[in-house]
Amino acid sequence: MLRKVTAKDYMGGSLLTFKPQQDVLEAIQLLVENEVSSAPVLDAVGDLIGMLSEKDCLKITLEAGYDQSGGGTVENFMSRDVVTVDAEDSVLDIAKMFLDSPYRNYPVIEDNRLIGQITRRDVLRAIKVLSQA
C-alpha cells in the first residue's frame, strides 16, 4: 500500500524559498519563524540552485565568533549540490533515502520544476494515515 503513495500525496506545498542575493540573517529569521530546517534557493527564473539549511547557517555563528564578521548573502552559505525527489517517487523509497542520508527534507520536482518539499515528518504522517485506514 505505501509503495503506491507518492511524494506529491504528502509533500508540503506552501514553501518558503530564498533568493541567492537575499540577506542571510533575514533568511535565518525566516527559517526560525516558519519552523523549517531548510528552504530551497531559486534563481530569477525560478530554477532550483541550492538549499539553505540550519547547518549552513551555523557557519555564520562560527564566523561571527572567530573573526567578528557575520552576515552576507544566502548564496555565500547555501549548499549547491541539492538532492531532490520526483513528485511520483514512493514514500517508501523516500523513507529509505532519509535513512541513508543526513537530510531532513527534499525538494520535490515535477517536470523539472520545484513544486514542494517533503520532510521526514511528512513520510511519518503518510505511514500513520495509512495504518489507520
Short mmCIF file of C-alpha atoms in Angstrom, two decimals:
data_model
loop_
_atom_site.label_atom_id
_atom_site.label_comp_id
_atom_site.label_asym_id
_atom_site.label_seq_id
_atom_site.Cartn_x
_atom_site.Cartn_y
_atom_site.Cartn_z
CA MET A 1 0.00 0.00 0.00
CA LEU A 2 2.75 2.50 0.91
CA ARG A 3 4.54 1.80 -2.36
CA LYS A 4 1.63 3.47 -4.19
CA VAL A 5 1.76 6.61 -2.05
CA THR A 6 3.93 9.30 -3.63
CA ALA A 7 5.82 12.39 -2.57
CA LYS A 8 3.14 14.52 -4.21
CA ASP A 9 0.50 12.96 -1.92
CA TYR A 10 2.18 14.10 1.31
CA MET A 11 4.60 16.93 0.47
CA GLY A 12 4.19 20.42 1.81
CA GLY A 13 3.02 22.73 -0.95
CA SER A 14 3.36 26.00 0.89
CA LEU A 15 7.05 26.58 0.50
CA LEU A 16 9.48 29.07 1.96
CA THR A 17 12.09 29.92 -0.67
CA PHE A 18 15.07 32.25 -0.81
CA LYS A 19 16.83 34.25 -3.48
CA PRO A 20 20.63 34.00 -3.75
CA GLN A 21 21.16 37.73 -3.10
CA GLN A 22 18.87 37.75 -0.05
CA ASP A 23 20.45 38.75 3.26
CA VAL A 24 21.35 35.55 5.10
CA LEU A 25 20.44 36.99 8.52
CA GLU A 26 16.94 37.69 7.17
CA ALA A 27 16.83 34.13 5.84
CA ILE A 28 17.78 32.74 9.25
CA GLN A 29 14.97 34.72 10.83
CA LEU A 30 12.51 33.27 8.31
CA LEU A 31 13.72 29.70 8.91
CA VAL A 32 13.16 30.16 12.64
CA GLU A 33 9.79 31.90 12.28
CA ASN A 34 8.50 29.25 9.88
CA GLU A 35 9.93 26.40 11.96
CA VAL A 36 11.62 24.72 8.99
CA SER A 37 15.09 23.23 8.91
CA SER A 38 15.91 24.31 5.35
CA ALA A 39 14.50 26.02 2.29
CA PRO A 40 15.23 25.97 -1.45
CA VAL A 41 17.12 28.81 -3.12
CA LEU A 42 15.72 29.83 -6.52
CA ASP A 43 17.28 31.97 -9.23
CA ALA A 44 15.47 34.78 -11.05
CA VAL A 45 13.60 32.36 -13.35
CA GLY A 46 12.57 30.00 -10.55
CA ASP A 47 15.18 27.29 -11.07
CA LEU A 48 16.45 25.46 -8.00
CA ILE A 49 20.10 26.41 -7.46
CA GLY A 50 20.67 25.48 -3.83
CA MET A 51 19.36 24.85 -0.35
CA LEU A 52 19.93 26.87 2.80
CA SER A 53 19.79 24.72 5.92
CA GLU A 54 20.16 25.30 9.63
CA LYS A 55 23.53 23.58 9.36
CA ASP A 56 24.62 26.01 6.62
CA CYS A 57 23.56 28.89 8.85
CA LEU A 58 25.70 27.66 11.74
CA LYS A 59 28.72 28.74 9.66
CA ILE A 60 27.65 32.34 10.30
CA THR A 61 27.77 31.76 14.04
CA LEU A 62 31.32 30.44 13.78
CA GLU A 63 32.46 33.33 11.58
CA ALA A 64 30.93 35.88 13.93
CA GLY A 65 32.54 34.22 16.93
CA TYR A 66 36.03 33.91 15.48
CA ASP A 67 36.55 36.93 13.29
CA GLN A 68 33.71 39.27 14.29
CA SER A 69 32.15 39.06 10.83
CA GLY A 70 28.78 37.62 10.09
CA GLY A 71 26.15 38.04 7.53
CA GLY A 72 26.33 38.21 3.80
CA THR A 73 24.03 36.75 1.21
CA VAL A 74 22.28 33.40 1.02
CA GLU A 75 24.46 32.31 -1.92
CA ASN A 76 27.57 32.58 0.26
CA PHE A 77 26.26 29.93 2.66
CA MET A 78 23.84 27.72 0.72
CA SER A 79 24.59 24.17 -0.33
CA ARG A 80 24.77 23.88 -4.10
CA ASP A 81 24.61 20.10 -4.51
CA VAL A 82 20.90 19.56 -3.97
CA VAL A 83 19.35 16.11 -3.79
CA THR A 84 15.75 16.13 -5.00
CA VAL A 85 12.92 13.65 -5.31
CA ASP A 86 10.40 13.32 -8.10
CA ALA A 87 6.74 14.01 -7.37
CA GLU A 88 5.89 10.39 -8.28
CA ASP A 89 8.57 8.79 -6.06
CA SER A 90 7.18 6.36 -3.50
CA VAL A 91 7.24 7.43 0.15
CA LEU A 92 8.89 4.07 0.83
CA ASP A 93 11.79 4.99 -1.43
CA ILE A 94 11.96 8.42 0.19
CA ALA A 95 11.98 6.85 3.67
CA LYS A 96 14.99 4.79 2.58
CA MET A 97 16.69 7.94 1.30
CA PHE A 98 16.15 9.60 4.68
CA LEU A 99 17.67 6.61 6.46
CA ASP A 100 20.74 6.70 4.23
CA SER A 101 21.40 10.47 4.40
CA PRO A 102 21.65 13.32 6.91
CA TYR A 103 18.92 15.33 5.16
CA ARG A 104 15.68 16.24 6.92
CA ASN A 105 13.80 17.18 3.76
CA TYR A 106 13.99 17.03 0.00
CA PRO A 107 12.71 19.42 -2.66
CA VAL A 108 10.03 17.78 -4.81
CA ILE A 109 10.38 18.22 -8.56
CA GLU A 110 7.79 17.68 -11.29
CA ASP A 111 8.58 18.34 -14.95
CA ASN A 112 11.90 19.90 -13.86
CA ARG A 113 10.13 22.48 -11.65
CA LEU A 114 10.06 22.79 -7.88
CA ILE A 115 6.54 22.05 -6.63
CA GLY A 116 7.06 21.41 -2.93
CA GLN A 117 9.17 19.83 -0.25
CA ILE A 118 8.83 16.57 1.64
CA THR A 119 10.12 16.09 5.18
CA ARG A 120 10.77 13.14 7.42
CA ARG A 121 7.62 14.12 9.28
CA ASP A 122 5.57 14.03 6.05
CA VAL A 123 6.70 10.44 5.46
CA LEU A 124 5.77 9.50 9.03
CA ARG A 125 2.38 11.17 8.55
CA ALA A 126 1.79 9.01 5.46
CA ILE A 127 2.56 5.88 7.48
CA LYS A 128 0.24 6.99 10.29
CA VAL A 129 -2.66 7.80 7.95
CA LEU A 130 -2.32 4.53 6.06
CA SER A 131 -2.03 2.45 9.23
CA GLN A 132 -5.36 3.88 10.39
CA ALA A 133 -7.12 3.11 7.10
#
